[in-house]
Phi, psi and omega in degrees: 000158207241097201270088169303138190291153129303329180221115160320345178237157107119058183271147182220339211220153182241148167232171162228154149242157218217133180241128175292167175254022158170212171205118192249116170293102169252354161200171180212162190221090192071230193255003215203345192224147209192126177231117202273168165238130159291113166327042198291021249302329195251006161225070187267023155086029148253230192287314184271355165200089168307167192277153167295103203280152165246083154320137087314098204255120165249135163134240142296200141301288160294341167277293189344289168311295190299012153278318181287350155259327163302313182284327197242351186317315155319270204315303157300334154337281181297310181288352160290306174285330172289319199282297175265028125309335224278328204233307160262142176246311170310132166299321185298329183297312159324295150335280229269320180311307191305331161297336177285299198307335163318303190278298187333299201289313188281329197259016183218253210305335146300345185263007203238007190262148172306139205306331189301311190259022149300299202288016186239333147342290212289321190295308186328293198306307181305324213278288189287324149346307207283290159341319167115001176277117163254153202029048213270001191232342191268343166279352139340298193278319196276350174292299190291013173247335163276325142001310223239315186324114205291153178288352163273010190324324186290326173279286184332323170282318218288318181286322170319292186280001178298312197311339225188345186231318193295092155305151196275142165355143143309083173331120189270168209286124192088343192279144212253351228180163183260357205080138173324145173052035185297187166230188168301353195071067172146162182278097163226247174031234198300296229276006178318274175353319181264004169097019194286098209277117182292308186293308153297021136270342166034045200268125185238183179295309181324304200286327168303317188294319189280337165287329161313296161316331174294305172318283258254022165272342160285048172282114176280174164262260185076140171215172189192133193205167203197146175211140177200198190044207189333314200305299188291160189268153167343331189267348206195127182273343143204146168262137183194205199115176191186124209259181182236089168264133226180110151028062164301160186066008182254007125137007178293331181301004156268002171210075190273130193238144177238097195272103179240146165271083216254354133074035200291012175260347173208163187318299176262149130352086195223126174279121121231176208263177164142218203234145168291147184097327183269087192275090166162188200243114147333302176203151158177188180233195174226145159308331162279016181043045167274145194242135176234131194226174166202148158231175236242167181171130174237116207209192191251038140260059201233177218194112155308331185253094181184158172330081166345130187282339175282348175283294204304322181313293173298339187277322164308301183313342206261014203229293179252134195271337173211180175295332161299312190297306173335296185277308189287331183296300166327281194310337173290359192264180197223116179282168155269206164311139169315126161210168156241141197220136162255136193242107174269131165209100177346323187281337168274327165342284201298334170276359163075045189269170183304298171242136185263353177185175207205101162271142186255142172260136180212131167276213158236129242355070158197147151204150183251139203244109184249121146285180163306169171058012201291135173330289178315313190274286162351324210236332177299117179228168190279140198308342198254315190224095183299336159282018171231114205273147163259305177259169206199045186299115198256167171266173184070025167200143176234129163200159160184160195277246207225358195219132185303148174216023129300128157325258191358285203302310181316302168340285213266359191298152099005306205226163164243116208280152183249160154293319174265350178313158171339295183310292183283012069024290169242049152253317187300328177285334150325293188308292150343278194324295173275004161275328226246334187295152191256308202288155167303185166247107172301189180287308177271013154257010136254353133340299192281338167319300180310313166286329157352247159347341187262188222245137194226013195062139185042217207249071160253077181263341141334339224208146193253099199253158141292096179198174227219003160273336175322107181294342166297128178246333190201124173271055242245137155237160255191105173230101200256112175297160166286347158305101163267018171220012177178133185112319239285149186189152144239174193217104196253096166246134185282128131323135165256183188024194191204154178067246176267335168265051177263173163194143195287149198301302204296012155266005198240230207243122160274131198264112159280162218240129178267087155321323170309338204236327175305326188295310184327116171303141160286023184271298199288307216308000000 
């Protein structure tokens, strides 16, 4: 392993990278679909770091699942339940998240997928059946809702269940009204399903309100950037990443998945990094190296009805080939909750087009479109002190952090973003890097951007501490050769450990990844 600096300057902290030494085929599926383990040393599959796993899903639709529930159905089990145990404890709090996550998925973000990856469900639910694994496309659907959770999340449950598990106040004696937020008296509606004996649970507005908060800590962050042209050194036509900073320490880092899609109904391949059960892409690529990212945003706009974003990512990757293809494929789709999701794409890098990636800032029925250099992101100054810029936009780069630069997305925030906040912070550290670098930027300074930038607990950002908060769970950078057939790599870290030993992924080993040989069918290898 290769010990990279974390910070060109003041470096206190290290990460590594790791080339595997190899793949081991530990299960198969038809003729086509197949799940390898990686030959790793720093993620060598003992108790606190399993190994880095590789899926290949071939064919149709439905073998796809049913390879992806046969093979992996355990796994997705487990990584539904530890992660919210992870957060809840009370049975009924269980209960009742599994009812909500139910009704979301079933009566909105599942009605919004193509009939095509419904059929790759229905194959999941047979697989893992086949397997001895039940319900296996439905811990499917709730990893994905939980994914998708809007940043007001914690008032949208808190008003569900007073509605629907609380019985209301007591009407005081003479009094006209039943009180604010009552409910019906009893577990009926969405929460009918979960069983809840409310009166022997003896569930009051405090445990509700306090479970709302438990939830609404599975809130992202995140951050993600992209550079090409001048910026980049000769070898390589964009450079990018993007971290997952996300409810860390909750034991999903044991079943770190690398998911490719082989796909015979559309055009590209698609990779993503990520965890089993979170079926769609975190961060990832295409076989055309368009690269797809997202960070966290929050505003009083958000909506369950709509294209789930880890669905929608891949449904993009599986279409389009450059950033014009990238954006028309999008606008046919419907957003959710605010987000920023970035389209990087190598092919116009290579082709020397004016712009090569794109961050979208999107609400529910709106989205705004930033290339470099942007005006908008220029002009934006801090709500408190006008003489002071929140942005700081170059040409040949795009990033961004936790906070908005379209009027609309400002309008509408949840929060109002500070100049010193978390957020405007490691934008600024961006910004800095690549305005201030002399030398172009190589493979291992964007690495290091990346770890830079990912969430290390409080505001250390420099710096790798022993210590066990730290939000980064997944780590990913993006190295697109000027080669669009050899060189090609991502450079992929994980959270390690659990409990007192976890520590966030960008302090621990980036695995590289040979896109050129990942895209490969498994027929040819």
């Amino acid at each position: 392993a290769v010990t990279v600096a974390v910070a060109a300057a003041a470096a206190r902290a290290a990460f590594t990278v790791e080339v595997p030494r190899g793949a081991k085929r530990v299960a198969s599926c038809g003729a086509a679909s197949a799940l390898y383990e990686l030959d790793t040393a720093s993620y060598a599959g003992d108790a606190e770091n399993s190994r880095v796993q590789v899926v290949h899903l071939a064919g149709n639709r439905t073998a796809m699942g049913y390879c992806y529930g046969f093979m992996l159905g355990a796994q997705v089990q487990h990584t539904y339940t530890v992660f919210v145990s992870s957060v809840l404890k009370k049975w009924w709090e269980l209960a009742v998240l599994g009812a909500f996550l139910d009704y979301q998925w079933q009566q909105h973000l599942s009605l919004a997928l193509p009939t095509a990856m419904r059929a790759e469900l229905e194959g999941m639910a047979r697989g893992g059946a086949a397997a001895g694994v039940d319900d296996v496309a439905r811990y499917v659907g709730r990893a994905t809702v939980v994914s998708n959770f809007p940043g007001n999340v914690e008032e949208e449950i808190e008003l569900l269940l007073l509605k629907e598990l609380v019985p209301p106040p007591p009407v005081a004696s003479g009094g006209g009204g039943s009180g604010s937020g009552g409910g019906d008296g009893g577990a009926g509606g969405i929460f009918a399903a979960a069983a809840v004996d409310v009166i022997e649970a003896n569930i009051t507005r405090h445990d509700v309100r306090s479970f709302a908060e438990r939830v609404a800590t599975l809130r992202k962050l995140c951050s993600q950037w992209a550079a090409w042209g001048e910026r980049v050194d000769s070898r390589n036509a964009l450079l990018g990443g993007r971290n997952l900073d996300w409810a860390p320490n909750t034991g999903i880092n044991k079943h770190k998945l690398i998911t490719v899609w082989h796909s015979d109904d559309v055009a590209h391949s698609v990779a993503s990094f990520g965890f089993t059960g979170l079926y769609g892409m975190l961060a990832g690529v295409n076989s055309a190296h368009l690269a797809l990212t997202e960070s966290g945003f929050d505003t009083v706009v958000d909506t369950f009805k709509g294209f789930p974003w880890i669905w929608r990512l891949r449904y993009v990757a599986e279409r389009a080939a450059t950033l014009d293809d990238a954006m028309r494929v999008w606008n046919s789709t419907h957003n959710t909750l605010a987000m920023f999701h970035g389209l990087f794409s190598a092919a116009d890098a290579r082709n020397k087009l004016p712009h090569a990636a794109a961050i979208v800032e999107v609400m529910a029925n709106y989205t705004a479109y930033f290339t470099d250099n942007d005006a908008r992101e220029a002009a934006l100054r801090a709500p408190h002190n006008h003489s002071l810029h929140m942005g700081a936009p170059l040409p040949f780069a795009v990033w961004r952090t936790n906070h908005a630069y379209d009027p609309q997305l400002l309008r509408e925030a949840l929060h109002v973003n500070t100049y010193d906040s978390d957020s405007s912070i490691r934008y600024r550290i961006v910004a800095k890097y690549l305005r201030d670098r002399v030398a172009p930027l190589d493979t291992t300074s964007a690495v290091n951007i990346t770890s830079i930038i990912a969430d290390k607990g409080g505001e250390h950002f420099f710096e790798c501490r022993e210590n066990n908060d730290g939000l980064n769970i997944l780590s990913v950078t993006f190295a697109f050769a000027t080669d669009a057939h050899s060189g090609n790599r991502a450079y992929v870290a994980w959270g390690r450990g659990a409990g007192d030993t976890w520590r966030p992924a960008c302090c621990g080993t980036y695995v590289q990844i040979d896109l050129d040989e990942l895209f490969t069918p498994l027929q040819v290898r």
